Amino acid sequence: MNPGDAAPKPAVRVETGAEGAGISGTVSVWTLGQLPAPEAFSGRVRLDDVGFLDTAGAWYLLRLRAAGVVLEGLSPAHAQLVAA
């Protein structure tokens, strides 16, 4: 990357299916606007493919949990952020 090049934009992806939803990519202050309201989810959300999670992203996941969504597949480091 050259000094004048723009930094790559963080990306987040949401997939829904018969067995629940999945969130992958970056869940952070930069991507919260791309995510649906927590109330749009129900059941389970897979988080195996979340590569980056910051405090704002952890807050979003806590809102999912408060809405009754079961969070599955968090890495140990991400689980610590959500537990804090």
PDB file of N, CA, C and O in Angstrom:
ATOM      1  N   MET A   1       0.847  -1.164   0.000  1.00  0.00           N
ATOM      2  CA  MET A   1       0.000   0.000   0.000  1.00  0.00           C
ATOM      3  C   MET A   1       0.895   1.230   0.000  1.00  0.00           C
ATOM      4  O   MET A   1       1.847   1.315   0.747  1.00  0.00           O
ATOM      5  N   ASN A   2       0.582   2.195  -0.816  1.00  0.00           N
ATOM      6  CA  ASN A   2       1.322   3.451  -0.883  1.00  0.00           C
ATOM      7  C   ASN A   2       0.797   4.422   0.155  1.00  0.00           C
ATOM      8  O   ASN A   2      -0.372   4.347   0.542  1.00  0.00           O
ATOM      9  N   PRO A   3       1.645   5.373   0.594  1.00  0.00           N
ATOM     10  CA  PRO A   3       1.198   6.320   1.626  1.00  0.00           C
ATOM     11  C   PRO A   3      -0.080   7.076   1.275  1.00  0.00           C
ATOM     12  O   PRO A   3      -0.866   7.410   2.138  1.00  0.00           O
ATOM     13  N   GLY A   4      -0.337   7.328   0.004  1.00  0.00           N
ATOM     14  CA  GLY A   4      -1.533   8.073  -0.390  1.00  0.00           C
ATOM     15  C   GLY A   4      -2.772   7.222  -0.558  1.00  0.00           C
ATOM     16  O   GLY A   4      -3.880   7.723  -0.740  1.00  0.00           O
ATOM     17  N   ASP A   5      -2.614   5.902  -0.506  1.00  0.00           N
ATOM     18  CA  ASP A   5      -3.757   4.998  -0.682  1.00  0.00           C
ATOM     19  C   ASP A   5      -4.674   5.047   0.533  1.00  0.00           C
ATOM     20  O   ASP A   5      -4.226   5.178   1.657  1.00  0.00           O
ATOM     21  N   ALA A   6      -5.944   4.900   0.274  1.00  0.00           N
ATOM     22  CA  ALA A   6      -6.912   4.833   1.377  1.00  0.00           C
ATOM     23  C   ALA A   6      -6.779   3.489   2.080  1.00  0.00           C
ATOM     24  O   ALA A   6      -6.510   2.472   1.454  1.00  0.00           O
ATOM     25  N   ALA A   7      -6.975   3.505   3.374  1.00  0.00           N
ATOM     26  CA  ALA A   7      -6.954   2.263   4.144  1.00  0.00           C
ATOM     27  C   ALA A   7      -8.162   1.417   3.760  1.00  0.00           C
ATOM     28  O   ALA A   7      -9.223   1.955   3.420  1.00  0.00           O
ATOM     29  N   PRO A   8      -8.029   0.098   3.785  1.00  0.00           N
ATOM     30  CA  PRO A   8      -9.190  -0.735   3.466  1.00  0.00           C
ATOM     31  C   PRO A   8     -10.306  -0.510   4.474  1.00  0.00           C
ATOM     32  O   PRO A   8     -10.054  -0.310   5.651  1.00  0.00           O
ATOM     33  N   LYS A   9     -11.534  -0.507   3.974  1.00  0.00           N
ATOM     34  CA  LYS A   9     -12.692  -0.309   4.845  1.00  0.00           C
ATOM     35  C   LYS A   9     -13.006  -1.599   5.589  1.00  0.00           C
ATOM     36  O   LYS A   9     -13.024  -2.676   4.990  1.00  0.00           O
ATOM     37  N   PRO A  10     -13.278  -1.496   6.892  1.00  0.00           N
ATOM     38  CA  PRO A  10     -13.717  -2.686   7.628  1.00  0.00           C
ATOM     39  C   PRO A  10     -15.053  -3.161   7.070  1.00  0.00           C
ATOM     40  O   PRO A  10     -15.892  -2.362   6.678  1.00  0.00           O
ATOM     41  N   ALA A  11     -15.225  -4.455   7.024  1.00  0.00           N
ATOM     42  CA  ALA A  11     -16.458  -5.021   6.474  1.00  0.00           C
ATOM     43  C   ALA A  11     -17.062  -6.015   7.447  1.00  0.00           C
ATOM     44  O   ALA A  11     -16.353  -6.715   8.156  1.00  0.00           O
ATOM     45  N   VAL A  12     -18.369  -6.022   7.473  1.00  0.00           N
ATOM     46  CA  VAL A  12     -19.115  -6.983   8.272  1.00  0.00           C
ATOM     47  C   VAL A  12     -20.171  -7.604   7.367  1.00  0.00           C
ATOM     48  O   VAL A  12     -20.664  -6.968   6.437  1.00  0.00           O
ATOM     49  N   ARG A  13     -20.475  -8.856   7.631  1.00  0.00           N
ATOM     50  CA  ARG A  13     -21.465  -9.553   6.812  1.00  0.00           C
ATOM     51  C   ARG A  13     -22.432 -10.290   7.724  1.00  0.00           C
ATOM     52  O   ARG A  13     -22.036 -10.892   8.721  1.00  0.00           O
ATOM     53  N   VAL A  14     -23.707 -10.237   7.371  1.00  0.00           N
ATOM     54  CA  VAL A  14     -24.742 -10.958   8.108  1.00  0.00           C
ATOM     55  C   VAL A  14     -25.407 -11.929   7.145  1.00  0.00           C
ATOM     56  O   VAL A  14     -25.821 -11.551   6.052  1.00  0.00           O
ATOM     57  N   GLU A  15     -25.468 -13.184   7.558  1.00  0.00           N
ATOM     58  CA  GLU A  15     -26.157 -14.210   6.766  1.00  0.00           C
ATOM     59  C   GLU A  15     -27.261 -14.802   7.621  1.00  0.00           C
ATOM     60  O   GLU A  15     -27.066 -15.036   8.809  1.00  0.00           O
ATOM     61  N   THR A  16     -28.402 -15.043   7.013  1.00  0.00           N
ATOM     62  CA  THR A  16     -29.510 -15.654   7.738  1.00  0.00           C
ATOM     63  C   THR A  16     -29.899 -16.953   7.053  1.00  0.00           C
ATOM     64  O   THR A  16     -29.763 -17.098   5.842  1.00  0.00           O
ATOM     65  N   GLY A  17     -30.355 -17.886   7.861  1.00  0.00           N
ATOM     66  CA  GLY A  17     -30.777 -19.175   7.336  1.00  0.00           C
ATOM     67  C   GLY A  17     -31.799 -19.806   8.249  1.00  0.00           C
ATOM     68  O   GLY A  17     -32.215 -19.211   9.256  1.00  0.00           O
ATOM     69  N   ALA A  18     -32.175 -21.020   7.926  1.00  0.00           N
ATOM     70  CA  ALA A  18     -33.205 -21.719   8.690  1.00  0.00           C
ATOM     71  C   ALA A  18     -32.773 -21.995  10.128  1.00  0.00           C
ATOM     72  O   ALA A  18     -33.597 -22.071  11.029  1.00  0.00           O
ATOM     73  N   GLU A  19     -31.472 -22.129  10.360  1.00  0.00           N
ATOM     74  CA  GLU A  19     -30.979 -22.450  11.698  1.00  0.00           C
ATOM     75  C   GLU A  19     -30.472 -21.236  12.458  1.00  0.00           C
ATOM     76  O   GLU A  19     -29.789 -21.380  13.468  1.00  0.00           O
ATOM     77  N   GLY A  20     -30.768 -20.054  11.983  1.00  0.00           N
ATOM     78  CA  GLY A  20     -30.333 -18.838  12.667  1.00  0.00           C
ATOM     79  C   GLY A  20     -29.534 -17.954  11.739  1.00  0.00           C
ATOM     80  O   GLY A  20     -29.618 -18.064  10.523  1.00  0.00           O
ATOM     81  N   ALA A  21     -28.732 -17.090  12.343  1.00  0.00           N
ATOM     82  CA  ALA A  21     -27.965 -16.121  11.570  1.00  0.00           C
ATOM     83  C   ALA A  21     -26.484 -16.277  11.895  1.00  0.00           C
ATOM     84  O   ALA A  21     -26.099 -16.921  12.865  1.00  0.00           O
ATOM     85  N   GLY A  22     -25.669 -15.643  11.090  1.00  0.00           N
ATOM     86  CA  GLY A  22     -24.236 -15.607  11.330  1.00  0.00           C
ATOM     87  C   GLY A  22     -23.709 -14.216  11.039  1.00  0.00           C
ATOM     88  O   GLY A  22     -24.175 -13.550  10.110  1.00  0.00           O
ATOM     89  N   ILE A  23     -22.780 -13.778  11.832  1.00  0.00           N
ATOM     90  CA  ILE A  23     -22.121 -12.493  11.620  1.00  0.00           C
ATOM     91  C   ILE A  23     -20.643 -12.795  11.437  1.00  0.00           C
ATOM     92  O   ILE A  23     -20.053 -13.553  12.202  1.00  0.00           O
ATOM     93  N   SER A  24     -20.031 -12.186  10.418  1.00  0.00           N
ATOM     94  CA  SER A  24     -18.613 -12.396  10.172  1.00  0.00           C
ATOM     95  C   SER A  24     -17.939 -11.072   9.837  1.00  0.00           C
ATOM     96  O   SER A  24     -18.600 -10.111   9.484  1.00  0.00           O
ATOM     97  N   GLY A  25     -16.622 -11.066   9.968  1.00  0.00           N
ATOM     98  CA  GLY A  25     -15.847  -9.883   9.629  1.00  0.00           C
ATOM     99  C   GLY A  25     -15.539  -9.045  10.847  1.00  0.00           C
ATOM    100  O   GLY A  25     -15.204  -9.547  11.912  1.00  0.00           O
ATOM    101  N   THR A  26     -15.674  -7.739  10.690  1.00  0.00           N
ATOM    102  CA  THR A  26     -15.344  -6.763  11.720  1.00  0.00           C
ATOM    103  C   THR A  26     -16.616  -6.265  12.391  1.00  0.00           C
ATOM    104  O   THR A  26     -17.480  -5.706  11.719  1.00  0.00           O
ATOM    105  N   VAL A  27     -16.732  -6.461  13.690  1.00  0.00           N
ATOM    106  CA  VAL A  27     -17.866  -5.944  14.453  1.00  0.00           C
ATOM    107  C   VAL A  27     -17.278  -4.865  15.355  1.00  0.00           C
ATOM    108  O   VAL A  27     -16.664  -5.154  16.379  1.00  0.00           O
ATOM    109  N   SER A  28     -17.431  -3.623  14.922  1.00  0.00           N
ATOM    110  CA  SER A  28     -16.748  -2.524  15.603  1.00  0.00           C
ATOM    111  C   SER A  28     -17.494  -1.213  15.413  1.00  0.00           C
ATOM    112  O   SER A  28     -18.508  -1.156  14.720  1.00  0.00           O
ATOM    113  N   VAL A  29     -16.935  -0.172  15.992  1.00  0.00           N
ATOM    114  CA  VAL A  29     -17.513   1.159  15.868  1.00  0.00           C
ATOM    115  C   VAL A  29     -17.638   1.556  14.392  1.00  0.00           C
ATOM    116  O   VAL A  29     -18.536   2.289  14.025  1.00  0.00           O
ATOM    117  N   TRP A  30     -16.769   1.020  13.528  1.00  0.00           N
ATOM    118  CA  TRP A  30     -16.797   1.375  12.112  1.00  0.00           C
ATOM    119  C   TRP A  30     -17.870   0.629  11.338  1.00  0.00           C
ATOM    120  O   TRP A  30     -18.210   1.026  10.228  1.00  0.00           O
ATOM    121  N   THR A  31     -18.393  -0.465  11.884  1.00  0.00           N
ATOM    122  CA  THR A  31     -19.351  -1.272  11.122  1.00  0.00           C
ATOM    123  C   THR A  31     -20.731  -1.368  11.770  1.00  0.00           C
ATOM    124  O   THR A  31     -21.623  -1.993  11.197  1.00  0.00           O
ATOM    125  N   LEU A  32     -20.922  -0.781  12.940  1.00  0.00           N
ATOM    126  CA  LEU A  32     -22.229  -0.899  13.608  1.00  0.00           C
ATOM    127  C   LEU A  32     -23.372  -0.410  12.735  1.00  0.00           C
ATOM    128  O   LEU A  32     -24.454  -0.980  12.761  1.00  0.00           O
ATOM    129  N   GLY A  33     -23.137   0.618  11.953  1.00  0.00           N
ATOM    130  CA  GLY A  33     -24.180   1.153  11.079  1.00  0.00           C
ATOM    131  C   GLY A  33     -24.599   0.201   9.975  1.00  0.00           C
ATOM    132  O   GLY A  33     -25.645   0.383   9.357  1.00  0.00           O
ATOM    133  N   GLN A  34     -23.791  -0.813   9.713  1.00  0.00           N
ATOM    134  CA  GLN A  34     -24.104  -1.802   8.673  1.00  0.00           C
ATOM    135  C   GLN A  34     -24.892  -2.993   9.219  1.00  0.00           C
ATOM    136  O   GLN A  34     -25.361  -3.828   8.448  1.00  0.00           O
ATOM    137  N   LEU A  35     -25.010  -3.069  10.535  1.00  0.00           N
ATOM    138  CA  LEU A  35     -25.690  -4.204  11.165  1.00  0.00           C
ATOM    139  C   LEU A  35     -27.153  -3.890  11.437  1.00  0.00           C
ATOM    140  O   LEU A  35     -27.499  -2.754  11.755  1.00  0.00           O
ATOM    141  N   PRO A  36     -28.024  -4.897  11.340  1.00  0.00           N
ATOM    142  CA  PRO A  36     -29.433  -4.675  11.665  1.00  0.00           C
ATOM    143  C   PRO A  36     -29.612  -4.410  13.157  1.00  0.00           C
ATOM    144  O   PRO A  36     -28.752  -4.767  13.962  1.00  0.00           O
ATOM    145  N   ALA A  37     -30.711  -3.816  13.507  1.00  0.00           N
ATOM    146  CA  ALA A  37     -31.036  -3.616  14.920  1.00  0.00           C
ATOM    147  C   ALA A  37     -31.073  -4.973  15.605  1.00  0.00           C
ATOM    148  O   ALA A  37     -31.508  -5.966  15.009  1.00  0.00           O
ATOM    149  N   PRO A  38     -30.607  -5.040  16.843  1.00  0.00           N
ATOM    150  CA  PRO A  38     -30.607  -6.328  17.549  1.00  0.00           C
ATOM    151  C   PRO A  38     -31.968  -7.013  17.563  1.00  0.00           C
ATOM    152  O   PRO A  38     -32.052  -8.234  17.522  1.00  0.00           O
ATOM    153  N   GLU A  39     -33.029  -6.249  17.578  1.00  0.00           N
ATOM    154  CA  GLU A  39     -34.369  -6.811  17.619  1.00  0.00           C
ATOM    155  C   GLU A  39     -34.709  -7.560  16.331  1.00  0.00           C
ATOM    156  O   GLU A  39     -35.686  -8.307  16.287  1.00  0.00           O
ATOM    157  N   ALA A  40     -33.924  -7.387  15.268  1.00  0.00           N
ATOM    158  CA  ALA A  40     -34.179  -8.073  14.000  1.00  0.00           C
ATOM    159  C   ALA A  40     -33.750  -9.539  14.054  1.00  0.00           C
ATOM    160  O   ALA A  40     -34.132 -10.321  13.193  1.00  0.00           O
ATOM    161  N   PHE A  41     -32.960  -9.900  15.059  1.00  0.00           N
ATOM    162  CA  PHE A  41     -32.474 -11.270  15.201  1.00  0.00           C
ATOM    163  C   PHE A  41     -33.360 -12.044  16.169  1.00  0.00           C
ATOM    164  O   PHE A  41     -33.964 -11.466  17.070  1.00  0.00           O
ATOM    165  N   SER A  42     -33.373 -13.348  16.004  1.00  0.00           N
ATOM    166  CA  SER A  42     -34.017 -14.233  16.975  1.00  0.00           C
ATOM    167  C   SER A  42     -33.284 -15.562  16.941  1.00  0.00           C
ATOM    168  O   SER A  42     -32.593 -15.878  15.979  1.00  0.00           O
ATOM    169  N   GLY A  43     -33.429 -16.309  18.001  1.00  0.00           N
ATOM    170  CA  GLY A  43     -32.793 -17.633  18.037  1.00  0.00           C
ATOM    171  C   GLY A  43     -31.311 -17.559  18.322  1.00  0.00           C
ATOM    172  O   GLY A  43     -30.889 -17.078  19.352  1.00  0.00           O
ATOM    173  N   ARG A  44     -30.524 -18.020  17.356  1.00  0.00           N
ATOM    174  CA  ARG A  44     -29.076 -18.130  17.536  1.00  0.00           C
ATOM    175  C   ARG A  44     -28.329 -17.302  16.496  1.00  0.00           C
ATOM    176  O   ARG A  44     -28.785 -17.184  15.361  1.00  0.00           O
ATOM    177  N   VAL A  45     -27.166 -16.796  16.897  1.00  0.00           N
ATOM    178  CA  VAL A  45     -26.270 -16.106  15.968  1.00  0.00           C
ATOM    179  C   VAL A  45     -24.887 -16.724  16.107  1.00  0.00           C
ATOM    180  O   VAL A  45     -24.326 -16.771  17.208  1.00  0.00           O
ATOM    181  N   ARG A  46     -24.359 -17.226  14.989  1.00  0.00           N
ATOM    182  CA  ARG A  46     -23.012 -17.787  14.950  1.00  0.00           C
ATOM    183  C   ARG A  46     -22.008 -16.648  14.776  1.00  0.00           C
ATOM    184  O   ARG A  46     -22.215 -15.766  13.948  1.00  0.00           O
ATOM    185  N   LEU A  47     -20.930 -16.702  15.550  1.00  0.00           N
ATOM    186  CA  LEU A  47     -19.921 -15.641  15.525  1.00  0.00           C
ATOM    187  C   LEU A  47     -18.521 -16.197  15.280  1.00  0.00           C
ATOM    188  O   LEU A  47     -17.526 -15.515  15.530  1.00  0.00           O
ATOM    189  N   ASP A  48     -18.423 -17.413  14.768  1.00  0.00           N
ATOM    190  CA  ASP A  48     -17.133 -18.061  14.527  1.00  0.00           C
ATOM    191  C   ASP A  48     -16.211 -17.239  13.633  1.00  0.00           C
ATOM    192  O   ASP A  48     -14.992 -17.285  13.778  1.00  0.00           O
ATOM    193  N   ASP A  49     -16.785 -16.538  12.680  1.00  0.00           N
ATOM    194  CA  ASP A  49     -15.988 -15.836  11.680  1.00  0.00           C
ATOM    195  C   ASP A  49     -15.833 -14.345  11.946  1.00  0.00           C
ATOM    196  O   ASP A  49     -15.501 -13.585  11.028  1.00  0.00           O
ATOM    197  N   VAL A  50     -16.060 -13.921  13.174  1.00  0.00           N
ATOM    198  CA  VAL A  50     -15.781 -12.526  13.544  1.00  0.00           C
ATOM    199  C   VAL A  50     -14.272 -12.419  13.740  1.00  0.00           C
ATOM    200  O   VAL A  50     -13.692 -13.082  14.602  1.00  0.00           O
ATOM    201  N   GLY A  51     -13.636 -11.615  12.921  1.00  0.00           N
ATOM    202  CA  GLY A  51     -12.188 -11.478  12.991  1.00  0.00           C
ATOM    203  C   GLY A  51     -11.731 -10.385  13.933  1.00  0.00           C
ATOM    204  O   GLY A  51     -10.658 -10.466  14.518  1.00  0.00           O
ATOM    205  N   PHE A  52     -12.540  -9.339  14.085  1.00  0.00           N
ATOM    206  CA  PHE A  52     -12.176  -8.214  14.938  1.00  0.00           C
ATOM    207  C   PHE A  52     -13.417  -7.760  15.697  1.00  0.00           C
ATOM    208  O   PHE A  52     -14.482  -7.603  15.114  1.00  0.00           O
ATOM    209  N   LEU A  53     -13.253  -7.556  16.983  1.00  0.00           N
ATOM    210  CA  LEU A  53     -14.342  -7.093  17.850  1.00  0.00           C
ATOM    211  C   LEU A  53     -13.774  -6.055  18.795  1.00  0.00           C
ATOM    212  O   LEU A  53     -12.795  -6.320  19.498  1.00  0.00           O
ATOM    213  N   ASP A  54     -14.358  -4.859  18.798  1.00  0.00           N
ATOM    214  CA  ASP A  54     -13.925  -3.845  19.758  1.00  0.00           C
ATOM    215  C   ASP A  54     -15.025  -3.647  20.805  1.00  0.00           C
ATOM    216  O   ASP A  54     -16.007  -4.387  20.837  1.00  0.00           O
ATOM    217  N   THR A  55     -14.850  -2.670  21.667  1.00  0.00           N
ATOM    218  CA  THR A  55     -15.803  -2.444  22.753  1.00  0.00           C
ATOM    219  C   THR A  55     -17.194  -2.117  22.224  1.00  0.00           C
ATOM    220  O   THR A  55     -18.198  -2.606  22.750  1.00  0.00           O
ATOM    221  N   ALA A  56     -17.272  -1.317  21.169  1.00  0.00           N
ATOM    222  CA  ALA A  56     -18.579  -0.984  20.584  1.00  0.00           C
ATOM    223  C   ALA A  56     -19.237  -2.241  20.010  1.00  0.00           C
ATOM    224  O   ALA A  56     -20.447  -2.435  20.144  1.00  0.00           O
ATOM    225  N   GLY A  57     -18.454  -3.101  19.378  1.00  0.00           N
ATOM    226  CA  GLY A  57     -18.985  -4.360  18.862  1.00  0.00           C
ATOM    227  C   GLY A  57     -19.465  -5.269  19.974  1.00  0.00           C
ATOM    228  O   GLY A  57     -20.499  -5.929  19.858  1.00  0.00           O
ATOM    229  N   ALA A  58     -18.719  -5.306  21.082  1.00  0.00           N
ATOM    230  CA  ALA A  58     -19.131  -6.114  22.240  1.00  0.00           C
ATOM    231  C   ALA A  58     -20.450  -5.585  22.796  1.00  0.00           C
ATOM    232  O   ALA A  58     -21.328  -6.364  23.179  1.00  0.00           O
ATOM    233  N   TRP A  59     -20.610  -4.274  22.835  1.00  0.00           N
ATOM    234  CA  TRP A  59     -21.865  -3.661  23.299  1.00  0.00           C
ATOM    235  C   TRP A  59     -23.024  -4.118  22.403  1.00  0.00           C
ATOM    236  O   TRP A  59     -24.100  -4.459  22.894  1.00  0.00           O
ATOM    237  N   TYR A  60     -22.798  -4.155  21.083  1.00  0.00           N
ATOM    238  CA  TYR A  60     -23.827  -4.623  20.149  1.00  0.00           C
ATOM    239  C   TYR A  60     -24.200  -6.072  20.465  1.00  0.00           C
ATOM    240  O   TYR A  60     -25.380  -6.425  20.511  1.00  0.00           O
ATOM    241  N   LEU A  61     -23.194  -6.924  20.693  1.00  0.00           N
ATOM    242  CA  LEU A  61     -23.472  -8.326  21.003  1.00  0.00           C
ATOM    243  C   LEU A  61     -24.216  -8.464  22.326  1.00  0.00           C
ATOM    244  O   LEU A  61     -25.088  -9.327  22.467  1.00  0.00           O
ATOM    245  N   LEU A  62     -23.904  -7.617  23.288  1.00  0.00           N
ATOM    246  CA  LEU A  62     -24.648  -7.627  24.557  1.00  0.00           C
ATOM    247  C   LEU A  62     -26.106  -7.238  24.333  1.00  0.00           C
ATOM    248  O   LEU A  62     -27.006  -7.781  24.981  1.00  0.00           O
ATOM    249  N   ARG A  63     -26.345  -6.319  23.414  1.00  0.00           N
ATOM    250  CA  ARG A  63     -27.731  -5.958  23.072  1.00  0.00           C
ATOM    251  C   ARG A  63     -28.452  -7.132  22.420  1.00  0.00           C
ATOM    252  O   ARG A  63     -29.641  -7.348  22.666  1.00  0.00           O
ATOM    253  N   LEU A  64     -27.731  -7.902  21.590  1.00  0.00           N
ATOM    254  CA  LEU A  64     -28.328  -9.107  21.010  1.00  0.00           C
ATOM    255  C   LEU A  64     -28.736 -10.068  22.118  1.00  0.00           C
ATOM    256  O   LEU A  64     -29.849 -10.588  22.126  1.00  0.00           O
ATOM    257  N   ARG A  65     -27.802 -10.301  23.041  1.00  0.00           N
ATOM    258  CA  ARG A  65     -28.078 -11.233  24.141  1.00  0.00           C
ATOM    259  C   ARG A  65     -29.266 -10.742  24.966  1.00  0.00           C
ATOM    260  O   ARG A  65     -30.127 -11.534  25.352  1.00  0.00           O
ATOM    261  N   ALA A  66     -29.334  -9.438  25.236  1.00  0.00           N
ATOM    262  CA  ALA A  66     -30.442  -8.879  26.016  1.00  0.00           C
ATOM    263  C   ALA A  66     -31.780  -9.046  25.295  1.00  0.00           C
ATOM    264  O   ALA A  66     -32.827  -9.122  25.933  1.00  0.00           O
ATOM    265  N   ALA A  67     -31.737  -9.130  23.952  1.00  0.00           N
ATOM    266  CA  ALA A  67     -32.957  -9.334  23.163  1.00  0.00           C
ATOM    267  C   ALA A  67     -33.327 -10.815  23.081  1.00  0.00           C
ATOM    268  O   ALA A  67     -34.257 -11.181  22.369  1.00  0.00           O
ATOM    269  N   GLY A  68     -32.575 -11.673  23.786  1.00  0.00           N
ATOM    270  CA  GLY A  68     -32.901 -13.096  23.829  1.00  0.00           C
ATOM    271  C   GLY A  68     -32.168 -13.951  22.814  1.00  0.00           C
ATOM    272  O   GLY A  68     -32.455 -15.131  22.671  1.00  0.00           O
ATOM    273  N   VAL A  69     -31.202 -13.385  22.106  1.00  0.00           N
ATOM    274  CA  VAL A  69     -30.447 -14.124  21.103  1.00  0.00           C
ATOM    275  C   VAL A  69     -29.320 -14.896  21.787  1.00  0.00           C
ATOM    276  O   VAL A  69     -28.638 -14.373  22.662  1.00  0.00           O
ATOM    277  N   VAL A  70     -29.120 -16.144  21.380  1.00  0.00           N
ATOM    278  CA  VAL A  70     -28.035 -16.975  21.895  1.00  0.00           C
ATOM    279  C   VAL A  70     -26.813 -16.731  21.015  1.00  0.00           C
ATOM    280  O   VAL A  70     -26.876 -16.891  19.790  1.00  0.00           O
ATOM    281  N   LEU A  71     -25.699 -16.323  21.627  1.00  0.00           N
ATOM    282  CA  LEU A  71     -24.453 -16.064  20.904  1.00  0.00           C
ATOM    283  C   LEU A  71     -23.614 -17.334  20.911  1.00  0.00           C
ATOM    284  O   LEU A  71     -23.321 -17.881  21.969  1.00  0.00           O
ATOM    285  N   GLU A  72     -23.221 -17.812  19.734  1.00  0.00           N
ATOM    286  CA  GLU A  72     -22.448 -19.050  19.626  1.00  0.00           C
ATOM    287  C   GLU A  72     -21.160 -18.807  18.861  1.00  0.00           C
ATOM    288  O   GLU A  72     -21.127 -18.014  17.925  1.00  0.00           O
ATOM    289  N   GLY A  73     -20.101 -19.503  19.274  1.00  0.00           N
ATOM    290  CA  GLY A  73     -18.866 -19.507  18.510  1.00  0.00           C
ATOM    291  C   GLY A  73     -17.925 -18.356  18.753  1.00  0.00           C
ATOM    292  O   GLY A  73     -17.015 -18.139  17.957  1.00  0.00           O
ATOM    293  N   LEU A  74     -18.112 -17.618  19.829  1.00  0.00           N
ATOM    294  CA  LEU A  74     -17.175 -16.529  20.127  1.00  0.00           C
ATOM    295  C   LEU A  74     -15.807 -17.102  20.467  1.00  0.00           C
ATOM    296  O   LEU A  74     -15.703 -18.102  21.186  1.00  0.00           O
ATOM    297  N   SER A  75     -14.764 -16.462  19.972  1.00  0.00           N
ATOM    298  CA  SER A  75     -13.414 -16.872  20.364  1.00  0.00           C
ATOM    299  C   SER A  75     -13.231 -16.555  21.847  1.00  0.00           C
ATOM    300  O   SER A  75     -13.963 -15.718  22.405  1.00  0.00           O
ATOM    301  N   PRO A  76     -12.262 -17.173  22.520  1.00  0.00           N
ATOM    302  CA  PRO A  76     -12.040 -16.870  23.935  1.00  0.00           C
ATOM    303  C   PRO A  76     -11.782 -15.382  24.205  1.00  0.00           C
ATOM    304  O   PRO A  76     -12.307 -14.821  25.161  1.00  0.00           O
ATOM    305  N   ALA A  77     -11.015 -14.731  23.337  1.00  0.00           N
ATOM    306  CA  ALA A  77     -10.730 -13.302  23.533  1.00  0.00           C
ATOM    307  C   ALA A  77     -11.988 -12.463  23.361  1.00  0.00           C
ATOM    308  O   ALA A  77     -12.240 -11.532  24.136  1.00  0.00           O
ATOM    309  N   HIS A  78     -12.799 -12.796  22.376  1.00  0.00           N
ATOM    310  CA  HIS A  78     -14.043 -12.044  22.148  1.00  0.00           C
ATOM    311  C   HIS A  78     -15.034 -12.317  23.282  1.00  0.00           C
ATOM    312  O   HIS A  78     -15.764 -11.411  23.698  1.00  0.00           O
ATOM    313  N   ALA A  79     -15.069 -13.536  23.769  1.00  0.00           N
ATOM    314  CA  ALA A  79     -15.960 -13.868  24.883  1.00  0.00           C
ATOM    315  C   ALA A  79     -15.605 -13.052  26.126  1.00  0.00           C
ATOM    316  O   ALA A  79     -16.496 -12.635  26.857  1.00  0.00           O
ATOM    317  N   GLN A  80     -14.321 -12.791  26.333  1.00  0.00           N
ATOM    318  CA  GLN A  80     -13.909 -11.956  27.466  1.00  0.00           C
ATOM    319  C   GLN A  80     -14.429 -10.536  27.320  1.00  0.00           C
ATOM    320  O   GLN A  80     -14.857  -9.921  28.289  1.00  0.00           O
ATOM    321  N   LEU A  81     -14.399  -9.998  26.102  1.00  0.00           N
ATOM    322  CA  LEU A  81     -14.923  -8.651  25.882  1.00  0.00           C
ATOM    323  C   LEU A  81     -16.414  -8.585  26.171  1.00  0.00           C
ATOM    324  O   LEU A  81     -16.899  -7.625  26.767  1.00  0.00           O
ATOM    325  N   VAL A  82     -17.135  -9.588  25.738  1.00  0.00           N
ATOM    326  CA  VAL A  82     -18.588  -9.606  25.950  1.00  0.00           C
ATOM    327  C   VAL A  82     -18.920  -9.834  27.415  1.00  0.00           C
ATOM    328  O   VAL A  82     -19.926  -9.330  27.908  1.00  0.00           O
ATOM    329  N   ALA A  83     -18.067 -10.544  28.127  1.00  0.00           N
ATOM    330  CA  ALA A  83     -18.313 -10.809  29.545  1.00  0.00           C
ATOM    331  C   ALA A  83     -17.954  -9.624  30.424  1.00  0.00           C
ATOM    332  O   ALA A  83     -18.435  -9.518  31.539  1.00  0.00           O
ATOM    333  N   ALA A  84     -17.119  -8.729  29.930  1.00  0.00           N
ATOM    334  CA  ALA A  84     -16.646  -7.601  30.752  1.00  0.00           C
ATOM    335  C   ALA A  84     -17.727  -6.583  31.005  1.00  0.00           C
ATOM    336  O   ALA A  84     -18.680  -6.469  30.344  1.00  0.00           O
TER     337      ALA A  84
END
